JSON list of C-alpha atoms in Angstrom, two decimals:
[
{"chain": "O", "resi": 1, "resn": "MET", "atom": "CA", "xyz": [-5.06, 63.93, -93.60]},
{"chain": "O", "resi": 2, "resn": "SER", "atom": "CA", "xyz": [-1.33, 63.54, -93.57]},
{"chain": "O", "resi": 3, "resn": "ASP", "atom": "CA", "xyz": [1.54, 65.71, -94.71]},
{"chain": "O", "resi": 4, "resn": "TYR", "atom": "CA", "xyz": [2.81, 62.97, -97.05]},
{"chain": "O", "resi": 5, "resn": "LEU", "atom": "CA", "xyz": [2.47, 63.35, -100.79]},
{"chain": "O", "resi": 6, "resn": "ILE", "atom": "CA", "xyz": [2.95, 61.33, -103.92]},
{"chain": "O", "resi": 7, "resn": "TYR", "atom": "CA", "xyz": [3.75, 63.05, -107.18]},
{"chain": "O", "resi": 8, "resn": "LEU", "atom": "CA", "xyz": [2.44, 62.38, -110.67]},
{"chain": "O", "resi": 9, "resn": "THR", "atom": "CA", "xyz": [2.99, 63.73, -114.14]},
{"chain": "O", "resi": 10, "resn": "VAL", "atom": "CA", "xyz": [-0.30, 64.08, -115.98]},
{"chain": "O", "resi": 11, "resn": "PRO", "atom": "CA", "xyz": [-1.36, 66.01, -119.10]},
{"chain": "O", "resi": 12, "resn": "ASP", "atom": "CA", "xyz": [-1.77, 69.73, -118.37]},
{"chain": "O", "resi": 13, "resn": "TYR", "atom": "CA", "xyz": [-5.53, 69.79, -118.94]},
{"chain": "O", "resi": 14, "resn": "LEU", "atom": "CA", "xyz": [-5.96, 66.89, -116.50]},
{"chain": "O", "resi": 15, "resn": "CYS", "atom": "CA", "xyz": [-3.72, 68.60, -113.95]},
{"chain": "O", "resi": 16, "resn": "GLN", "atom": "CA", "xyz": [-5.81, 71.77, -114.15]},
{"chain": "O", "resi": 17, "resn": "TRP", "atom": "CA", "xyz": [-9.06, 69.79, -113.88]},
{"chain": "O", "resi": 18, "resn": "LEU", "atom": "CA", "xyz": [-7.78, 67.80, -110.88]},
{"chain": "O", "resi": 19, "resn": "THR", "atom": "CA", "xyz": [-6.54, 70.81, -108.94]},
{"chain": "O", "resi": 20, "resn": "HIS", "atom": "CA", "xyz": [-9.73, 72.74, -109.66]},
{"chain": "O", "resi": 21, "resn": "THR", "atom": "CA", "xyz": [-11.87, 69.78, -108.58]},
{"chain": "O", "resi": 22, "resn": "PHE", "atom": "CA", "xyz": [-9.85, 68.34, -105.67]},
{"chain": "O", "resi": 23, "resn": "GLY", "atom": "CA", "xyz": [-7.51, 71.16, -104.62]},
{"chain": "O", "resi": 24, "resn": "ASN", "atom": "CA", "xyz": [-3.74, 71.48, -104.57]},
{"chain": "O", "resi": 25, "resn": "PRO", "atom": "CA", "xyz": [-2.45, 69.14, -103.33]},
{"chain": "O", "resi": 26, "resn": "VAL", "atom": "CA", "xyz": [-5.20, 66.83, -104.51]},
{"chain": "O", "resi": 27, "resn": "VAL", "atom": "CA", "xyz": [-7.25, 65.49, -101.61]},
{"chain": "O", "resi": 28, "resn": "LEU", "atom": "CA", "xyz": [-9.07, 62.34, -102.68]},
{"chain": "O", "resi": 29, "resn": "ILE", "atom": "CA", "xyz": [-12.62, 61.46, -101.67]},
{"chain": "O", "resi": 30, "resn": "LYS", "atom": "CA", "xyz": [-12.58, 58.96, -98.82]},
{"chain": "O", "resi": 31, "resn": "ASN", "atom": "CA", "xyz": [-13.36, 55.45, -100.13]},
{"chain": "O", "resi": 32, "resn": "GLY", "atom": "CA", "xyz": [-13.72, 56.77, -103.70]},
{"chain": "O", "resi": 33, "resn": "PRO", "atom": "CA", "xyz": [-12.32, 54.68, -106.57]},
{"chain": "O", "resi": 34, "resn": "GLU", "atom": "CA", "xyz": [-9.15, 56.76, -106.83]},
{"chain": "O", "resi": 35, "resn": "SER", "atom": "CA", "xyz": [-8.60, 56.52, -103.09]},
{"chain": "O", "resi": 36, "resn": "ARG", "atom": "CA", "xyz": [-9.00, 52.75, -103.29]},
{"chain": "O", "resi": 37, "resn": "VAL", "atom": "CA", "xyz": [-6.45, 52.54, -106.10]},
{"chain": "O", "resi": 38, "resn": "LEU", "atom": "CA", "xyz": [-4.01, 54.56, -104.03]},
{"chain": "O", "resi": 39, "resn": "ASN", "atom": "CA", "xyz": [-4.63, 52.41, -100.95]},
{"chain": "O", "resi": 40, "resn": "GLU", "atom": "CA", "xyz": [-4.04, 49.24, -102.93]},
{"chain": "O", "resi": 41, "resn": "PHE", "atom": "CA", "xyz": [-0.69, 50.29, -104.35]},
{"chain": "O", "resi": 42, "resn": "LEU", "atom": "CA", "xyz": [0.84, 52.23, -101.44]},
{"chain": "O", "resi": 43, "resn": "VAL", "atom": "CA", "xyz": [3.81, 50.38, -99.98]},
{"chain": "O", "resi": 44, "resn": "LYS", "atom": "CA", "xyz": [6.65, 50.98, -97.58]},
{"chain": "O", "resi": 45, "resn": "ILE", "atom": "CA", "xyz": [9.56, 52.54, -99.40]},
{"chain": "O", "resi": 46, "resn": "PRO", "atom": "CA", "xyz": [11.80, 49.77, -100.77]},
{"chain": "O", "resi": 47, "resn": "ALA", "atom": "CA", "xyz": [15.36, 49.70, -99.45]},
{"chain": "O", "resi": 48, "resn": "ASN", "atom": "CA", "xyz": [16.81, 50.37, -102.91]},
{"chain": "O", "resi": 49, "resn": "LYS", "atom": "CA", "xyz": [14.58, 53.42, -103.62]},
{"chain": "O", "resi": 50, "resn": "GLN", "atom": "CA", "xyz": [14.75, 57.07, -102.66]},
{"chain": "O", "resi": 51, "resn": "PRO", "atom": "CA", "xyz": [11.65, 59.02, -101.59]},
{"chain": "O", "resi": 52, "resn": "ASP", "atom": "CA", "xyz": [9.94, 60.75, -104.51]},
{"chain": "O", "resi": 53, "resn": "ASN", "atom": "CA", "xyz": [10.72, 64.47, -104.34]},
{"chain": "O", "resi": 54, "resn": "GLY", "atom": "CA", "xyz": [8.31, 65.48, -107.08]},
{"chain": "O", "resi": 55, "resn": "LYS", "atom": "CA", "xyz": [10.95, 66.44, -109.60]},
{"chain": "O", "resi": 56, "resn": "ASP", "atom": "CA", "xyz": [9.34, 66.71, -113.07]},
{"chain": "O", "resi": 57, "resn": "ALA", "atom": "CA", "xyz": [5.86, 66.09, -111.60]},
{"chain": "O", "resi": 58, "resn": "ASN", "atom": "CA", "xyz": [3.04, 68.55, -112.11]},
{"chain": "O", "resi": 59, "resn": "ILE", "atom": "CA", "xyz": [0.60, 67.34, -109.48]},
{"chain": "O", "resi": 60, "resn": "SER", "atom": "CA", "xyz": [0.77, 66.13, -105.90]},
{"chain": "O", "resi": 61, "resn": "ILE", "atom": "CA", "xyz": [-1.67, 63.82, -104.15]},
{"chain": "O", "resi": 62, "resn": "GLN", "atom": "CA", "xyz": [-2.05, 63.92, -100.39]},
{"chain": "O", "resi": 63, "resn": "ILE", "atom": "CA", "xyz": [-1.78, 60.45, -98.88]},
{"chain": "O", "resi": 64, "resn": "PRO", "atom": "CA", "xyz": [-4.70, 59.92, -96.49]},
{"chain": "O", "resi": 65, "resn": "TRP", "atom": "CA", "xyz": [-4.66, 57.75, -93.41]},
{"chain": "O", "resi": 66, "resn": "PHE", "atom": "CA", "xyz": [-5.91, 54.33, -94.47]},
{"chain": "O", "resi": 67, "resn": "LYS", "atom": "CA", "xyz": [-6.92, 51.62, -92.06]},
{"chain": "O", "resi": 68, "resn": "GLY", "atom": "CA", "xyz": [-3.77, 49.57, -91.56]},
{"chain": "O", "resi": 69, "resn": "LYS", "atom": "CA", "xyz": [-1.61, 51.94, -93.65]},
{"chain": "O", "resi": 70, "resn": "ASP", "atom": "CA", "xyz": [0.00, 54.78, -91.74]},
{"chain": "O", "resi": 71, "resn": "PRO", "atom": "CA", "xyz": [1.28, 57.32, -94.32]},
{"chain": "O", "resi": 72, "resn": "ARG", "atom": "CA", "xyz": [4.46, 57.77, -92.26]},
{"chain": "O", "resi": 73, "resn": "GLU", "atom": "CA", "xyz": [5.35, 54.21, -93.29]},
{"chain": "O", "resi": 74, "resn": "TYR", "atom": "CA", "xyz": [3.28, 53.61, -96.43]},
{"chain": "O", "resi": 75, "resn": "ASN", "atom": "CA", "xyz": [4.21, 56.56, -98.60]},
{"chain": "O", "resi": 76, "resn": "TYR", "atom": "CA", "xyz": [5.65, 55.07, -101.75]},
{"chain": "O", "resi": 77, "resn": "ILE", "atom": "CA", "xyz": [3.96, 54.00, -104.95]},
{"chain": "O", "resi": 78, "resn": "HIS", "atom": "CA", "xyz": [5.69, 52.19, -107.82]},
{"chain": "O", "resi": 79, "resn": "ASN", "atom": "CA", "xyz": [5.43, 53.49, -111.39]},
{"chain": "O", "resi": 80, "resn": "SER", "atom": "CA", "xyz": [2.82, 50.87, -112.29]},
{"chain": "O", "resi": 81, "resn": "GLY", "atom": "CA", "xyz": [0.67, 52.03, -109.35]},
{"chain": "O", "resi": 82, "resn": "LYS", "atom": "CA", "xyz": [1.10, 55.63, -110.46]},
{"chain": "O", "resi": 83, "resn": "SER", "atom": "CA", "xyz": [-0.01, 54.63, -113.94]},
{"chain": "O", "resi": 84, "resn": "ALA", "atom": "CA", "xyz": [-3.13, 52.94, -112.52]},
{"chain": "O", "resi": 85, "resn": "LEU", "atom": "CA", "xyz": [-3.94, 56.06, -110.50]},
{"chain": "O", "resi": 86, "resn": "ILE", "atom": "CA", "xyz": [-3.52, 58.29, -113.56]},
{"chain": "O", "resi": 87, "resn": "ASP", "atom": "CA", "xyz": [-5.82, 55.97, -115.53]},
{"chain": "O", "resi": 88, "resn": "SER", "atom": "CA", "xyz": [-8.37, 56.26, -112.73]},
{"chain": "O", "resi": 89, "resn": "PHE", "atom": "CA", "xyz": [-8.18, 60.07, -112.86]},
{"chain": "O", "resi": 90, "resn": "GLN", "atom": "CA", "xyz": [-8.52, 60.00, -116.64]},
{"chain": "O", "resi": 91, "resn": "THR", "atom": "CA", "xyz": [-11.61, 57.80, -116.38]},
{"chain": "O", "resi": 92, "resn": "LEU", "atom": "CA", "xyz": [-13.13, 60.20, -113.88]},
{"chain": "O", "resi": 93, "resn": "PHE", "atom": "CA", "xyz": [-12.44, 63.12, -116.25]},
{"chain": "O", "resi": 94, "resn": "ASP", "atom": "CA", "xyz": [-14.02, 61.18, -119.14]},
{"chain": "O", "resi": 95, "resn": "LEU", "atom": "CA", "xyz": [-17.14, 60.45, -117.10]},
{"chain": "O", "resi": 96, "resn": "ASN", "atom": "CA", "xyz": [-17.37, 64.09, -116.10]},
{"chain": "O", "resi": 97, "resn": "ILE", "atom": "CA", "xyz": [-17.11, 65.44, -119.65]},
{"chain": "O", "resi": 98, "resn": "LEU", "atom": "CA", "xyz": [-19.55, 62.87, -121.00]},
{"chain": "O", "resi": 99, "resn": "GLU", "atom": "CA", "xyz": [-22.05, 63.63, -118.25]},
{"chain": "O", "resi": 100, "resn": "GLU", "atom": "CA", "xyz": [-21.87, 67.39, -118.62]},
{"chain": "O", "resi": 101, "resn": "VAL", "atom": "CA", "xyz": [-21.16, 68.00, -122.30]},
{"chain": "O", "resi": 102, "resn": "PHE", "atom": "CA", "xyz": [-22.94, 65.08, -123.90]},
{"chain": "O", "resi": 103, "resn": "THR", "atom": "CA", "xyz": [-26.10, 65.59, -121.89]},
{"chain": "O", "resi": 104, "resn": "LEU", "atom": "CA", "xyz": [-26.26, 69.22, -122.97]},
{"chain": "O", "resi": 105, "resn": "GLU", "atom": "CA", "xyz": [-25.28, 68.43, -126.55]},
{"chain": "O", "resi": 106, "resn": "LYS", "atom": "CA", "xyz": [-27.98, 65.79, -126.85]},
{"chain": "O", "resi": 107, "resn": "PHE", "atom": "CA", "xyz": [-30.79, 67.93, -125.50]},
{"chain": "O", "resi": 108, "resn": "SER", "atom": "CA", "xyz": [-29.71, 71.41, -126.56]},
{"chain": "O", "resi": 109, "resn": "VAL", "atom": "CA", "xyz": [-30.76, 72.02, -130.16]},
{"chain": "O", "resi": 110, "resn": "ASN", "atom": "CA", "xyz": [-29.25, 75.48, -130.56]},
{"chain": "O", "resi": 111, "resn": "CYS", "atom": "CA", "xyz": [-25.82, 75.04, -128.98]},
{"chain": "O", "resi": 112, "resn": "ARG", "atom": "CA", "xyz": [-22.72, 73.89, -130.82]},
{"chain": "O", "resi": 113, "resn": "THR", "atom": "CA", "xyz": [-20.39, 71.32, -129.28]},
{"chain": "O", "resi": 114, "resn": "TYR", "atom": "CA", "xyz": [-17.40, 73.67, -129.27]},
{"chain": "O", "resi": 115, "resn": "LYS", "atom": "CA", "xyz": [-19.35, 76.15, -127.12]},
{"chain": "O", "resi": 116, "resn": "LEU", "atom": "CA", "xyz": [-20.21, 73.40, -124.66]},
{"chain": "O", "resi": 117, "resn": "ILE", "atom": "CA", "xyz": [-16.57, 72.31, -124.50]},
{"chain": "O", "resi": 118, "resn": "TYR", "atom": "CA", "xyz": [-15.43, 75.89, -123.82]},
{"chain": "O", "resi": 119, "resn": "ALA", "atom": "CA", "xyz": [-18.06, 76.21, -121.08]},
{"chain": "O", "resi": 120, "resn": "PHE", "atom": "CA", "xyz": [-16.99, 72.88, -119.56]},
{"chain": "O", "resi": 121, "resn": "MET", "atom": "CA", "xyz": [-13.36, 73.97, -119.56]},
{"chain": "O", "resi": 122, "resn": "GLU", "atom": "CA", "xyz": [-14.15, 77.33, -117.98]},
{"chain": "O", "resi": 123, "resn": "LYS", "atom": "CA", "xyz": [-16.29, 75.68, -115.31]},
{"chain": "O", "resi": 124, "resn": "HIS", "atom": "CA", "xyz": [-13.51, 73.22, -114.42]},
{"chain": "O", "resi": 125, "resn": "GLY", "atom": "CA", "xyz": [-10.52, 75.57, -114.50]},
{"chain": "O", "resi": 126, "resn": "ILE", "atom": "CA", "xyz": [-8.97, 74.28, -117.74]},
{"chain": "O", "resi": 127, "resn": "GLU", "atom": "CA", "xyz": [-7.10, 76.91, -119.74]},
{"chain": "O", "resi": 128, "resn": "GLU", "atom": "CA", "xyz": [-8.32, 77.77, -123.23]},
{"chain": "O", "resi": 129, "resn": "GLN", "atom": "CA", "xyz": [-5.06, 76.62, -124.83]},
{"chain": "O", "resi": 130, "resn": "HIS", "atom": "CA", "xyz": [-6.13, 73.02, -124.16]},
{"chain": "O", "resi": 131, "resn": "PHE", "atom": "CA", "xyz": [-9.35, 73.29, -126.17]},
{"chain": "O", "resi": 132, "resn": "ASP", "atom": "CA", "xyz": [-8.15, 71.08, -129.04]},
{"chain": "O", "resi": 133, "resn": "THR", "atom": "CA", "xyz": [-7.01, 68.35, -126.67]},
{"chain": "O", "resi": 134, "resn": "VAL", "atom": "CA", "xyz": [-10.24, 68.34, -124.66]},
{"chain": "O", "resi": 135, "resn": "MET", "atom": "CA", "xyz": [-12.40, 68.50, -127.80]},
{"chain": "O", "resi": 136, "resn": "GLN", "atom": "CA", "xyz": [-10.50, 65.62, -129.39]},
{"chain": "O", "resi": 137, "resn": "ARG", "atom": "CA", "xyz": [-10.78, 63.56, -126.20]},
{"chain": "O", "resi": 138, "resn": "TYR", "atom": "CA", "xyz": [-14.54, 64.15, -126.15]},
{"chain": "O", "resi": 139, "resn": "ARG", "atom": "CA", "xyz": [-14.93, 63.20, -129.83]},
{"chain": "O", "resi": 140, "resn": "ARG", "atom": "CA", "xyz": [-12.93, 60.02, -129.34]},
{"chain": "O", "resi": 141, "resn": "LEU", "atom": "CA", "xyz": [-15.12, 59.03, -126.40]},
{"chain": "O", "resi": 142, "resn": "LYS", "atom": "CA", "xyz": [-18.28, 59.51, -128.44]},
{"chain": "O", "resi": 143, "resn": "ASN", "atom": "CA", "xyz": [-16.82, 57.63, -131.43]},
{"chain": "O", "resi": 144, "resn": "LYS", "atom": "CA", "xyz": [-15.79, 54.74, -129.20]},
{"chain": "O", "resi": 145, "resn": "TYR", "atom": "CA", "xyz": [-19.40, 54.16, -128.26]},
{"chain": "O", "resi": 146, "resn": "LYS", "atom": "CA", "xyz": [-20.66, 54.61, -131.82]},
{"chain": "O", "resi": 147, "resn": "LYS", "atom": "CA", "xyz": [-18.38, 51.77, -132.97]},
{"chain": "O", "resi": 148, "resn": "VAL", "atom": "CA", "xyz": [-20.27, 49.31, -130.79]},
{"chain": "O", "resi": 149, "resn": "ASP", "atom": "CA", "xyz": [-23.71, 50.74, -131.68]},
{"chain": "O", "resi": 150, "resn": "ILE", "atom": "CA", "xyz": [-24.28, 52.48, -128.38]},
{"chain": "O", "resi": 151, "resn": "ASN", "atom": "CA", "xyz": [-26.01, 55.72, -129.16]},
{"chain": "O", "resi": 152, "resn": "VAL", "atom": "CA", "xyz": [-24.55, 58.38, -126.90]}
]
């Protein structure tokens, strides 16, 4: 791993989930989808840009050594690349909550969804104040699939 970082601003619940899951700074899984997104959009710092100092960011991502991309040279990511990386993290969060909460909700007759959401949040280091956000995100995911007649 390198000492070079990129900085992102993500919703608080996602920041807490990421740091609990991947550490602080976030260390991506080698060859994982998020790592591949980062590799694709890392560039040498453009002449007209300053290095990102993390001002106003709430999460840092450690830049790994990629084949052909030394982080001492390739340590800049444009805003569109940052957006793609955030989308990738959000998708990973969505998959995680669907896998853990939905599976339990579907097969657990005596447990209410809100209890499962609280348990998920506690397990993944998400503060209780974000319950409404996480619950709403989960409901929207389920409703998305119901609209196309996929029974989740």
